[in-house]
PDB file of C-alpha atoms and ligand atoms in Angstrom:
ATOM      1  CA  UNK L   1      -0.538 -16.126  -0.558  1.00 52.00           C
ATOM      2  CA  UNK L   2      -4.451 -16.394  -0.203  1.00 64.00           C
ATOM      3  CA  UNK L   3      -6.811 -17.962  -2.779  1.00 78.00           C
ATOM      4  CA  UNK L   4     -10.303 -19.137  -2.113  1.00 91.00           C
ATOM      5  CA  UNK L   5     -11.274 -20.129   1.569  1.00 97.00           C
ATOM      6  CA  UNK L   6     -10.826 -24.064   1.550  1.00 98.00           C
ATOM      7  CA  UNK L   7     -12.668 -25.543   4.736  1.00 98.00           C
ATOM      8  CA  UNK L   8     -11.488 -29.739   5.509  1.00 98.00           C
ATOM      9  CA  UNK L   9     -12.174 -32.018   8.031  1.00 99.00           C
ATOM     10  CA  UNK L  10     -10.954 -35.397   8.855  1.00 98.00           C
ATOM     11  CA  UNK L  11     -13.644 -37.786  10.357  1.00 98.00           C
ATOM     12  CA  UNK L  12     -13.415 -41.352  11.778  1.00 98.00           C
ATOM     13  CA  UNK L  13     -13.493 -43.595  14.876  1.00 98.00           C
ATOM     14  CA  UNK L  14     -10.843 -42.791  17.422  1.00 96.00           C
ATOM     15  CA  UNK L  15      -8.012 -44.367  16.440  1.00 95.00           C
ATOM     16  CA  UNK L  16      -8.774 -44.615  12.763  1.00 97.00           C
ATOM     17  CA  UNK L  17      -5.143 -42.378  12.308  1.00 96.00           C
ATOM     18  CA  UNK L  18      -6.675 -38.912  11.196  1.00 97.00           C
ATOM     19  CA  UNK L  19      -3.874 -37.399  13.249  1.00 95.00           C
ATOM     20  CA  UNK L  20      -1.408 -38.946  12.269  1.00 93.00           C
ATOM     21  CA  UNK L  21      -1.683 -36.945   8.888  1.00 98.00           C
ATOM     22  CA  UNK L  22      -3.576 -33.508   9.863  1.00 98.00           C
ATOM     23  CA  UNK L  23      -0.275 -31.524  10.245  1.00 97.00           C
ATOM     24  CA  UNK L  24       1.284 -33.126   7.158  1.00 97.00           C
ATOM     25  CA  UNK L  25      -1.567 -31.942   5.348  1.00 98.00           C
ATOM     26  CA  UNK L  26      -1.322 -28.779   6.599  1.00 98.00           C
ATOM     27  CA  UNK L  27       2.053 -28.175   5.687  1.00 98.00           C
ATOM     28  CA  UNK L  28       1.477 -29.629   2.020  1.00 98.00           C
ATOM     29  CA  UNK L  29      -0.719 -26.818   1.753  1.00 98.00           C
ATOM     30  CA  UNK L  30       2.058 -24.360   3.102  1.00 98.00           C
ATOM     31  CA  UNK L  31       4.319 -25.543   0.755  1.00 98.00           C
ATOM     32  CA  UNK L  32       1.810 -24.391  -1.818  1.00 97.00           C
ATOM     33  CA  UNK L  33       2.394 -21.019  -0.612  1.00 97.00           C
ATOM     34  CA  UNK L  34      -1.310 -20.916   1.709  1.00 97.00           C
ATOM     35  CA  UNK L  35      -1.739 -19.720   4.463  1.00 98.00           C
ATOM     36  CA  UNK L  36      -3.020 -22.460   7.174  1.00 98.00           C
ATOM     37  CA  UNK L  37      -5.084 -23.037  10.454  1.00 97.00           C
ATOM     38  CA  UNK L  38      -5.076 -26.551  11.840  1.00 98.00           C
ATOM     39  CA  UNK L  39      -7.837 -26.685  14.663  1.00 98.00           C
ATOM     40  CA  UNK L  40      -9.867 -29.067  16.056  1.00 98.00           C
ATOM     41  CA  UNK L  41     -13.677 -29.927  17.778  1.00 98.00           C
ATOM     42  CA  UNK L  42     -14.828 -29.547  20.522  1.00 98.00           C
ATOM     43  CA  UNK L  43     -12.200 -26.613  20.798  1.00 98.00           C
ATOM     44  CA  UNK L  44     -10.351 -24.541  18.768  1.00 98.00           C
ATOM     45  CA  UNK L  45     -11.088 -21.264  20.979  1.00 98.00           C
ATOM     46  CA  UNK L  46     -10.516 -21.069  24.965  1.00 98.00           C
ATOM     47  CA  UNK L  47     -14.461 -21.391  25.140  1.00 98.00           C
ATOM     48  CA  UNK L  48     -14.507 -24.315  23.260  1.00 98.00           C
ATOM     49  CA  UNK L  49     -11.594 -25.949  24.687  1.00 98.00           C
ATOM     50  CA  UNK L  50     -12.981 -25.140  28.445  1.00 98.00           C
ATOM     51  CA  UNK L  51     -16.500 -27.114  27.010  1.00 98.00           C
ATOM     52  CA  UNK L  52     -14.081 -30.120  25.441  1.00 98.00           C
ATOM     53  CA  UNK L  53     -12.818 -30.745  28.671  1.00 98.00           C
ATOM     54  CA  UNK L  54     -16.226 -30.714  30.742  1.00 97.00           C
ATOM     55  CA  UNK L  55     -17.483 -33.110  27.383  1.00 97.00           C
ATOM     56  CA  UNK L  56     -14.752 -35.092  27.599  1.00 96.00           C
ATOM     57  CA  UNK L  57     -14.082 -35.611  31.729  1.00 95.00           C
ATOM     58  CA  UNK L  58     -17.810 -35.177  33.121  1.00 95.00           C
ATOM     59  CA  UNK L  59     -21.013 -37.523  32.865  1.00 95.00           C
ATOM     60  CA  UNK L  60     -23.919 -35.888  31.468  1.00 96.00           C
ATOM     61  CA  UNK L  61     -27.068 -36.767  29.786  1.00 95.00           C
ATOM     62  CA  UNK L  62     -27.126 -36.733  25.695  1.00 95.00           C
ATOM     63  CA  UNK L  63     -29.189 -33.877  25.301  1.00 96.00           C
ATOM     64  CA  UNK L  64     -26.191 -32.050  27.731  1.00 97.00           C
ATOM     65  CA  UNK L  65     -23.730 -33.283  25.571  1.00 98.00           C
ATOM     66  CA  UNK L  66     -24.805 -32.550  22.234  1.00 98.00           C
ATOM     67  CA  UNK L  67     -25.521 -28.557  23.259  1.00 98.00           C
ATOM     68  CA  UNK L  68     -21.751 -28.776  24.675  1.00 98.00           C
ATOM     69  CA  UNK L  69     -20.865 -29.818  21.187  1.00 98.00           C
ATOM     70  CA  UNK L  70     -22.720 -27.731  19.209  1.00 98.00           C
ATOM     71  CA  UNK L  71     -22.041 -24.561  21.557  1.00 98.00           C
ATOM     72  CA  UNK L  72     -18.400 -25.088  20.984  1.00 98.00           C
ATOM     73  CA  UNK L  73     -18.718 -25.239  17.720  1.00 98.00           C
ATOM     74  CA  UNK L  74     -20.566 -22.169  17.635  1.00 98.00           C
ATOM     75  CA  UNK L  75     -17.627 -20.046  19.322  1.00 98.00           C
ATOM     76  CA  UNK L  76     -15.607 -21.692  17.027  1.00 98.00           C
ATOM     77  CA  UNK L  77     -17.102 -20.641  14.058  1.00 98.00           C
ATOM     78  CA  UNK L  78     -17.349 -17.296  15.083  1.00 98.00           C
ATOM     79  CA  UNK L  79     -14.293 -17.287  16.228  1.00 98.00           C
ATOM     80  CA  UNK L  80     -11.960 -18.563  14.444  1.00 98.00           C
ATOM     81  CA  UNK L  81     -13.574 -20.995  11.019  1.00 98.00           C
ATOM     82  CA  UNK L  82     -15.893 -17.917   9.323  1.00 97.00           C
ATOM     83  CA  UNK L  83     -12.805 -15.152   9.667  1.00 97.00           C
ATOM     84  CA  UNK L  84     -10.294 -17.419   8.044  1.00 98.00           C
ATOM     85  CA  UNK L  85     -12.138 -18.376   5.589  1.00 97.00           C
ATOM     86  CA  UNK L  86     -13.309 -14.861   4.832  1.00 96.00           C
ATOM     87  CA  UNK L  87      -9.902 -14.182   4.817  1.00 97.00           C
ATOM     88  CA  UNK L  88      -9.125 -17.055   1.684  1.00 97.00           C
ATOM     89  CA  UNK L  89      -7.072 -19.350   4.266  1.00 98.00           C
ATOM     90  CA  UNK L  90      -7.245 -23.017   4.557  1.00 98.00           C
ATOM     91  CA  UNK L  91      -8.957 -24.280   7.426  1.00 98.00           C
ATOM     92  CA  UNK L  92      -7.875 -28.364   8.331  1.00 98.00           C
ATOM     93  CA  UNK L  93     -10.481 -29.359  11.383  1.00 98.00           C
ATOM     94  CA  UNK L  94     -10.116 -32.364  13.199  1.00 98.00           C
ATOM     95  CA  UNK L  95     -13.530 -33.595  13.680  1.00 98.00           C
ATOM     96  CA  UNK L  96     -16.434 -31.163  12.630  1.00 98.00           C
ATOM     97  CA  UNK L  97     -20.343 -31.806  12.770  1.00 98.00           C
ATOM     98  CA  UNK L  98     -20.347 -35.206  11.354  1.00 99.00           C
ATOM     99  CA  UNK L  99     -18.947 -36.207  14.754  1.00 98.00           C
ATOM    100  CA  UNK L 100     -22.010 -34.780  16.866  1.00 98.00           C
ATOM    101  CA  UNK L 101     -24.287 -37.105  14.209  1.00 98.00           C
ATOM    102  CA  UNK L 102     -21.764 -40.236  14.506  1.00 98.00           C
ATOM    103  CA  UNK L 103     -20.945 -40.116  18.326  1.00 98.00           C
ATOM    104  CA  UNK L 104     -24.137 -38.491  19.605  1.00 98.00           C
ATOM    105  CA  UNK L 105     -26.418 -39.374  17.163  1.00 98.00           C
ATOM    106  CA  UNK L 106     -25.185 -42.876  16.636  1.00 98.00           C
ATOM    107  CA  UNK L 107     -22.973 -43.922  19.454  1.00 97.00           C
ATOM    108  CA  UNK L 108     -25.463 -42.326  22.284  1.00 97.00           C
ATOM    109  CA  UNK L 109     -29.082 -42.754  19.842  1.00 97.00           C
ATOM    110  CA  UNK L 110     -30.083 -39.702  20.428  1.00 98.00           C
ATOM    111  CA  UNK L 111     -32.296 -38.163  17.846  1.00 98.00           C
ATOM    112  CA  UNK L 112     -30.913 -37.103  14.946  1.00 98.00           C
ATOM    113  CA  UNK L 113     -34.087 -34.800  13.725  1.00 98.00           C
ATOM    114  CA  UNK L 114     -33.018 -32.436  17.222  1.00 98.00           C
ATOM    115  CA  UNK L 115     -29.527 -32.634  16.090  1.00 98.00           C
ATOM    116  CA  UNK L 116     -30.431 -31.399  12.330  1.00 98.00           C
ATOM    117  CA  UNK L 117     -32.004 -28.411  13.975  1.00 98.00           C
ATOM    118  CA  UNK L 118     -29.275 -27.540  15.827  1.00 98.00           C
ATOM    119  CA  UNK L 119     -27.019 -27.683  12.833  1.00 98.00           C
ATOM    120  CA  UNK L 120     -28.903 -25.657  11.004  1.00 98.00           C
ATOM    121  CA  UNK L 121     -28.996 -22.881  13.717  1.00 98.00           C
ATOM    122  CA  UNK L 122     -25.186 -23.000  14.529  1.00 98.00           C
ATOM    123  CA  UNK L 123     -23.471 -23.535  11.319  1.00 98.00           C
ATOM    124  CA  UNK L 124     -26.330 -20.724   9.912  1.00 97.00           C
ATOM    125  CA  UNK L 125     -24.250 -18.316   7.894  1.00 93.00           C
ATOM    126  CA  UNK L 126     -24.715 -14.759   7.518  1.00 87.00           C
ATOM    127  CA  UNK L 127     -26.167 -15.144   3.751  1.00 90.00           C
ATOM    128  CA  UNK L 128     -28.490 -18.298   5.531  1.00 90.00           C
ATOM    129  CA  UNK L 129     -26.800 -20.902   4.268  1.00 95.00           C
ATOM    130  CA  UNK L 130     -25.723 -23.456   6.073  1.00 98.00           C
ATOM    131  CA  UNK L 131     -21.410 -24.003   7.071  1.00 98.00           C
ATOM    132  CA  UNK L 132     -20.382 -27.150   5.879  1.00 98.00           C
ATOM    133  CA  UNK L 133     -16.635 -28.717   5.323  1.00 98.00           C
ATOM    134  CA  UNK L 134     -15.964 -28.032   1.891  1.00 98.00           C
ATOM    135  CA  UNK L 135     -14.230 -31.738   1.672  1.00 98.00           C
ATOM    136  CA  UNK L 136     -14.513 -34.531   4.627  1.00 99.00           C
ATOM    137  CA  UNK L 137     -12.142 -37.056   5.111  1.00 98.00           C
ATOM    138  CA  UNK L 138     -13.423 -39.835   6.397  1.00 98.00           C
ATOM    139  CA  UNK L 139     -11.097 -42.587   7.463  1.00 98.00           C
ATOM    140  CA  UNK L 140     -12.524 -45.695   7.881  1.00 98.00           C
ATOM    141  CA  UNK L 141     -11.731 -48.385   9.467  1.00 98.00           C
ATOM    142  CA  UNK L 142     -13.068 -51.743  11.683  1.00 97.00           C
ATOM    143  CA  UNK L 143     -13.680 -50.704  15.772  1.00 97.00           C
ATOM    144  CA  UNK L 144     -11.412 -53.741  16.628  1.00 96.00           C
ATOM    145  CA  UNK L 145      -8.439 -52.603  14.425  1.00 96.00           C
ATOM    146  CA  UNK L 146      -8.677 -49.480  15.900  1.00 96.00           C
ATOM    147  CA  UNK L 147      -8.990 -50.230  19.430  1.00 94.00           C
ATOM    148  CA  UNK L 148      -5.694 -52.620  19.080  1.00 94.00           C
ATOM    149  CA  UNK L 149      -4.163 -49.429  17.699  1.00 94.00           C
ATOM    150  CA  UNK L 150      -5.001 -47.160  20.509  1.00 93.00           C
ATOM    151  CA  UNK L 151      -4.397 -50.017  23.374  1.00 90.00           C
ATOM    152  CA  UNK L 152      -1.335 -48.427  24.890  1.00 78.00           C
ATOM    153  CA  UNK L 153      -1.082 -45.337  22.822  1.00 85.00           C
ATOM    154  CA  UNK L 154      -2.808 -43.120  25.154  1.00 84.00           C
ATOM    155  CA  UNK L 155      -5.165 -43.145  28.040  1.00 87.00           C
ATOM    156  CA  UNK L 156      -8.939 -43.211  26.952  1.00 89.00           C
ATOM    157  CA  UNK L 157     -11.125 -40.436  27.660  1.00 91.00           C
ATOM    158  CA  UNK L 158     -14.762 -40.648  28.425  1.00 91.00           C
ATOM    159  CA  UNK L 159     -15.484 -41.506  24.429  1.00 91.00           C
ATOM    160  CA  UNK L 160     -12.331 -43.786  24.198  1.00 88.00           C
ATOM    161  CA  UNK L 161     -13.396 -45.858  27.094  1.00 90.00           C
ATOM    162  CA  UNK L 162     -16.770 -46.889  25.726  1.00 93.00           C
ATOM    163  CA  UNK L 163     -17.272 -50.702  24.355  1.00 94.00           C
ATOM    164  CA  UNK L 164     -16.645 -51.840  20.429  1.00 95.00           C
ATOM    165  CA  UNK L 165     -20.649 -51.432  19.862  1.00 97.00           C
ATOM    166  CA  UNK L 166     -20.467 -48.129  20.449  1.00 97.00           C
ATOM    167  CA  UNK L 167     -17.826 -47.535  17.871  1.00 97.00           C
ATOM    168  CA  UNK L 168     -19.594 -49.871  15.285  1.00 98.00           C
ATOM    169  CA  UNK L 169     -22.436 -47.748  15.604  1.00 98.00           C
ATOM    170  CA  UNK L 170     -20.345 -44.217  15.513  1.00 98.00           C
ATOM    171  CA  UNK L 171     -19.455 -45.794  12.070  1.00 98.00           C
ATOM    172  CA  UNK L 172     -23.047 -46.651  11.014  1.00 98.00           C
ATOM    173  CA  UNK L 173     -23.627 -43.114  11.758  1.00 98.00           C
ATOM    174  CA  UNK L 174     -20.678 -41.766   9.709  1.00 98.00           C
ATOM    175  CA  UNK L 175     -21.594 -43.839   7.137  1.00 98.00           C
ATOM    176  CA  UNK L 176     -25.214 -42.524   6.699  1.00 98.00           C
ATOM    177  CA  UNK L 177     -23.645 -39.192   6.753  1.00 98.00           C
ATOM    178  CA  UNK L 178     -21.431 -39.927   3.617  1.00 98.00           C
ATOM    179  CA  UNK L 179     -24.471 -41.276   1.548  1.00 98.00           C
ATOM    180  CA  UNK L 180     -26.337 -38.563   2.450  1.00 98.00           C
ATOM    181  CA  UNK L 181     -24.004 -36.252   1.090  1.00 98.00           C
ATOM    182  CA  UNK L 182     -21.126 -37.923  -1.181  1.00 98.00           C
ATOM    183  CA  UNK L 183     -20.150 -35.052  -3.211  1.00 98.00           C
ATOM    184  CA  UNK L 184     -18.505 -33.533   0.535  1.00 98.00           C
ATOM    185  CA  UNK L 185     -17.036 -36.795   1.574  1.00 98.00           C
ATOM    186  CA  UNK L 186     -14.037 -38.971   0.197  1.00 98.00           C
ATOM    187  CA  UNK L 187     -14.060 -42.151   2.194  1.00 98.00           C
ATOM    188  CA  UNK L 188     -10.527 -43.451   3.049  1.00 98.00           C
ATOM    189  CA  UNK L 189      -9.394 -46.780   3.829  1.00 98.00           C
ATOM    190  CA  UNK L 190      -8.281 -46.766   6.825  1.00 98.00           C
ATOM    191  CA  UNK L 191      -6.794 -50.002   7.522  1.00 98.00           C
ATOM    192  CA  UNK L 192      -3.800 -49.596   4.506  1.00 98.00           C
ATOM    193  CA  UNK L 193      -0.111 -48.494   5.582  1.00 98.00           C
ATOM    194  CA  UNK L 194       0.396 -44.931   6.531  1.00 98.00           C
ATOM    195  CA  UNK L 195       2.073 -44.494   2.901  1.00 98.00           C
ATOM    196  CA  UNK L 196      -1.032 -46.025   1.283  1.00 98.00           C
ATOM    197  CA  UNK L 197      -3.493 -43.684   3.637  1.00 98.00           C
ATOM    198  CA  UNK L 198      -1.251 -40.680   2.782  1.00 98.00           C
ATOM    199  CA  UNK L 199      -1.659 -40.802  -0.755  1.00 98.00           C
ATOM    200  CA  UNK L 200      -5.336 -41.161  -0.766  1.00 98.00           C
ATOM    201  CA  UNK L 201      -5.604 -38.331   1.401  1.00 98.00           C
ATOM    202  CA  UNK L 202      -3.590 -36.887  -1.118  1.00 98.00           C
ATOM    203  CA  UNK L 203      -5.510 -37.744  -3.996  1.00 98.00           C
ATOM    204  CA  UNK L 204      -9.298 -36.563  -2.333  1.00 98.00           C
ATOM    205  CA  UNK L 205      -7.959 -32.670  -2.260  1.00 98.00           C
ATOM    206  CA  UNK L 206      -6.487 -32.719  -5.341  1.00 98.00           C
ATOM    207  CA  UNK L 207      -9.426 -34.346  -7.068  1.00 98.00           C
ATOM    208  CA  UNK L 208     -11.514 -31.209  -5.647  1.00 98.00           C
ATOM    209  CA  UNK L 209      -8.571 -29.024  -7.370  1.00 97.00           C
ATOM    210  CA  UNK L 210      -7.415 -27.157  -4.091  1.00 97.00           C
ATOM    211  CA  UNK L 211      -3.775 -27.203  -5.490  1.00 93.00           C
TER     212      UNK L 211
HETATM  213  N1  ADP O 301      -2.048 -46.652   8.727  1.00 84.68           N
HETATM  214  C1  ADP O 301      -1.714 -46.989   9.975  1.00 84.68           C
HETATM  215  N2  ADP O 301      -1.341 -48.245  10.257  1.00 84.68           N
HETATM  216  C2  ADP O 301      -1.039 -48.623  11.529  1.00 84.68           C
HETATM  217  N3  ADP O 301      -1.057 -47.789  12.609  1.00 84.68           N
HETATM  218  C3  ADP O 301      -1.420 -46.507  12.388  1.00 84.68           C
HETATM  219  C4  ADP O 301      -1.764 -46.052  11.077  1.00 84.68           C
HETATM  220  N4  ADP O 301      -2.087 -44.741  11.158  1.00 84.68           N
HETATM  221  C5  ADP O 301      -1.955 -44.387  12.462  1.00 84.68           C
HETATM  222  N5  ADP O 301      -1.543 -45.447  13.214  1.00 84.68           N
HETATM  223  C6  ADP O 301      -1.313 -45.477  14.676  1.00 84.68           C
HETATM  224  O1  ADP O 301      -2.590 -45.703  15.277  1.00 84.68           O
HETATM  225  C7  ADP O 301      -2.725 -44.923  16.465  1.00 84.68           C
HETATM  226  C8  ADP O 301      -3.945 -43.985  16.332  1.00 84.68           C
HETATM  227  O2  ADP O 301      -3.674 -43.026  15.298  1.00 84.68           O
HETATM  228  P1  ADP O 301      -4.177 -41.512  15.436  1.00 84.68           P
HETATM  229  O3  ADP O 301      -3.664 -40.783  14.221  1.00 84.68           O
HETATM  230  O4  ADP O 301      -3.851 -40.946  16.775  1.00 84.68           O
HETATM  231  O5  ADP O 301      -5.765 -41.737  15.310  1.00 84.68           O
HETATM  232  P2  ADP O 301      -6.981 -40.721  15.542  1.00 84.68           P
HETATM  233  O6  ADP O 301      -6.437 -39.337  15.474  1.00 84.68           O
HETATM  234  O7  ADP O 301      -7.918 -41.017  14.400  1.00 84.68           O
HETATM  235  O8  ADP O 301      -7.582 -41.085  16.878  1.00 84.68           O
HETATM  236  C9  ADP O 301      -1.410 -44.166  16.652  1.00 84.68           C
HETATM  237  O9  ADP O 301      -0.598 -44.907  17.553  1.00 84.68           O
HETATM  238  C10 ADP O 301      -0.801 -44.166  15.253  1.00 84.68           C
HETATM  239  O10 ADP O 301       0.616 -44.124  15.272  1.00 84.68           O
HETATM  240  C1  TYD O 302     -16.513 -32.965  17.623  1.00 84.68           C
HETATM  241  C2  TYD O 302     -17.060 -34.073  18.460  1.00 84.68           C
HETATM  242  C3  TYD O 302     -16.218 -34.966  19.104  1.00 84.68           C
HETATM  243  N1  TYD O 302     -16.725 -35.958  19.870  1.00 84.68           N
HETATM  244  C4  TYD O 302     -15.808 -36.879  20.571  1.00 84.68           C
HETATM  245  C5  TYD O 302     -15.054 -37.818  19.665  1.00 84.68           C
HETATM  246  C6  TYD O 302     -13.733 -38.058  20.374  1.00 84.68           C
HETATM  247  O1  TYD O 302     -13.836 -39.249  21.142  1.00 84.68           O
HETATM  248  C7  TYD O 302     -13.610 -36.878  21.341  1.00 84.68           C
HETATM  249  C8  TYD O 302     -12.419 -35.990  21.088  1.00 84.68           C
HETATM  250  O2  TYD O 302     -12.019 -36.075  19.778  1.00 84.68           O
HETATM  251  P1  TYD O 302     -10.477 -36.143  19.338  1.00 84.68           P
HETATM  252  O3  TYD O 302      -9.971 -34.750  19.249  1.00 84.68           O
HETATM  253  O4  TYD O 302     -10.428 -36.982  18.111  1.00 84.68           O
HETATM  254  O5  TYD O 302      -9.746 -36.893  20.510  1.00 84.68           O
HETATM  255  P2  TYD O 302      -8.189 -37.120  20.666  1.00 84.68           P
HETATM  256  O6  TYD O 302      -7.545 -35.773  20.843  1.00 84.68           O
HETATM  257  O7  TYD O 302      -8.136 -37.987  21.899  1.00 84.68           O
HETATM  258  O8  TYD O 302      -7.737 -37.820  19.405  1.00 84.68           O
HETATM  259  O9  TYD O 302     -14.823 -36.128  21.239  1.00 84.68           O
HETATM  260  C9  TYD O 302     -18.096 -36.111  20.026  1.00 84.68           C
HETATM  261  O10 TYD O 302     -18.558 -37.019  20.738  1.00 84.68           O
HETATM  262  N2  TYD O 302     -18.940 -35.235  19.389  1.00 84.68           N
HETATM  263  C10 TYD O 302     -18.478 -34.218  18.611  1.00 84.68           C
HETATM  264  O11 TYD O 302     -19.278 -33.436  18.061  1.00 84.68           O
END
């Protein structure tokens, strides 16, 4: 069954447990008889996933880096974000463009004015408004919690590798995000039990009445 194109994205540090609930959120929706595409940035396409692994493995300057980010983003839109949504799907996205403003923006301190621009060009829809999540998730949660989850989880990638400051200011930039536009964002606490960070998940789509 299709209703209304629902696009959601989970935000937050690495490590801040996003996926830990993604697919469970997906399949709450299923069970509501929708129709679901769980995807994720940089990828989501085999363009975009080809660009997440030169973002993720290679060394580049920032200005490099945020085109990666917002090219793959553009094939996935294209792709795969506008067509289900035209189609009245659910779209979950792990990570969307408040990432490029947190990590790039914030983490990196590049300039947030060029990255604006380039949001408004790539997310441009075809009635000139501007794509945006129609609910972020935003899990919060302090750099040094969620580095001592991630020590030993996995092994770090080029953003996962980079020192607590970094993270505290990926969060700044998050943050400024959320204030800028709190109607979009529910901001989670991060650091509760799973249970606890489940049900407030929970409780953020239903307060936007998606089900
Ligand atoms: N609420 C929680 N409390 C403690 N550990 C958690 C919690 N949520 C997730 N974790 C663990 O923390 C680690 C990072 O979670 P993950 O969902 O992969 O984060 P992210 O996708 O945001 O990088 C995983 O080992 C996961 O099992
Ligand atoms: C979408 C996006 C991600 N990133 C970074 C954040 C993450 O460290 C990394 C990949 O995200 P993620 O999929 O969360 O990594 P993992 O699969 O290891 O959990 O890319 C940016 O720097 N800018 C962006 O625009």
């Amino acid at each position: 069954m299709n209703g209304r194109g629902i696009f959601i994205s989970f935000e937050g540090i690495d490590g801040a447990g996003k996926s830990t609930h993604i697919e469970a959120l997906a399949q709450a929706f299923r069970d509501r008889g929708r129709i679901v595409t769980c995807t994720r940035e940089p990828g989501g396409t085999p363009l975009a996933e080809a660009l997440r692994t030169l973002a993720l493995e290679q060394a580049m300057d920032p200005l490099t880096e945020a085109l990666l980010m917002f090219a793959a983003r553009r094939d996935h839109l294209a792709q795969v974000i506008e067509p289900a949504l035209a189609r009245g799907e659910v779209l979950v996205c792990d990570r969307f463009t408040d990432a490029t403003f947190a990590y790039q923006g914030g983490g990196r301190g590049f300039d947030v004015q060029v990255l604006e621009q380039l949001e408004r060009w790539v997310q441009a829809r075809a009635d000139g408004a501007v794509r945006q999540p129609d609910l972020t998730l935003l899990f919060e949660l302090a750099p040094e919690v969620a580095a001592e989850r991630l020590a030993g989880a996995r092994v770090p990638d080029r953003f996962e590798s980079q020192p607590l400051d970094f993270f505290q200011r990926v969060a700044r930039g998050y943050a400024r995000r959320a204030e800028a536009d709190p109607a979009r964002f529910a901001r989670i606490d991060a650091s509760q039990p799973r249970e606890a960070v489940w049900a407030a998940v929970r409780a953020a789509v239903a307060a936007k009445g998606f089900w």
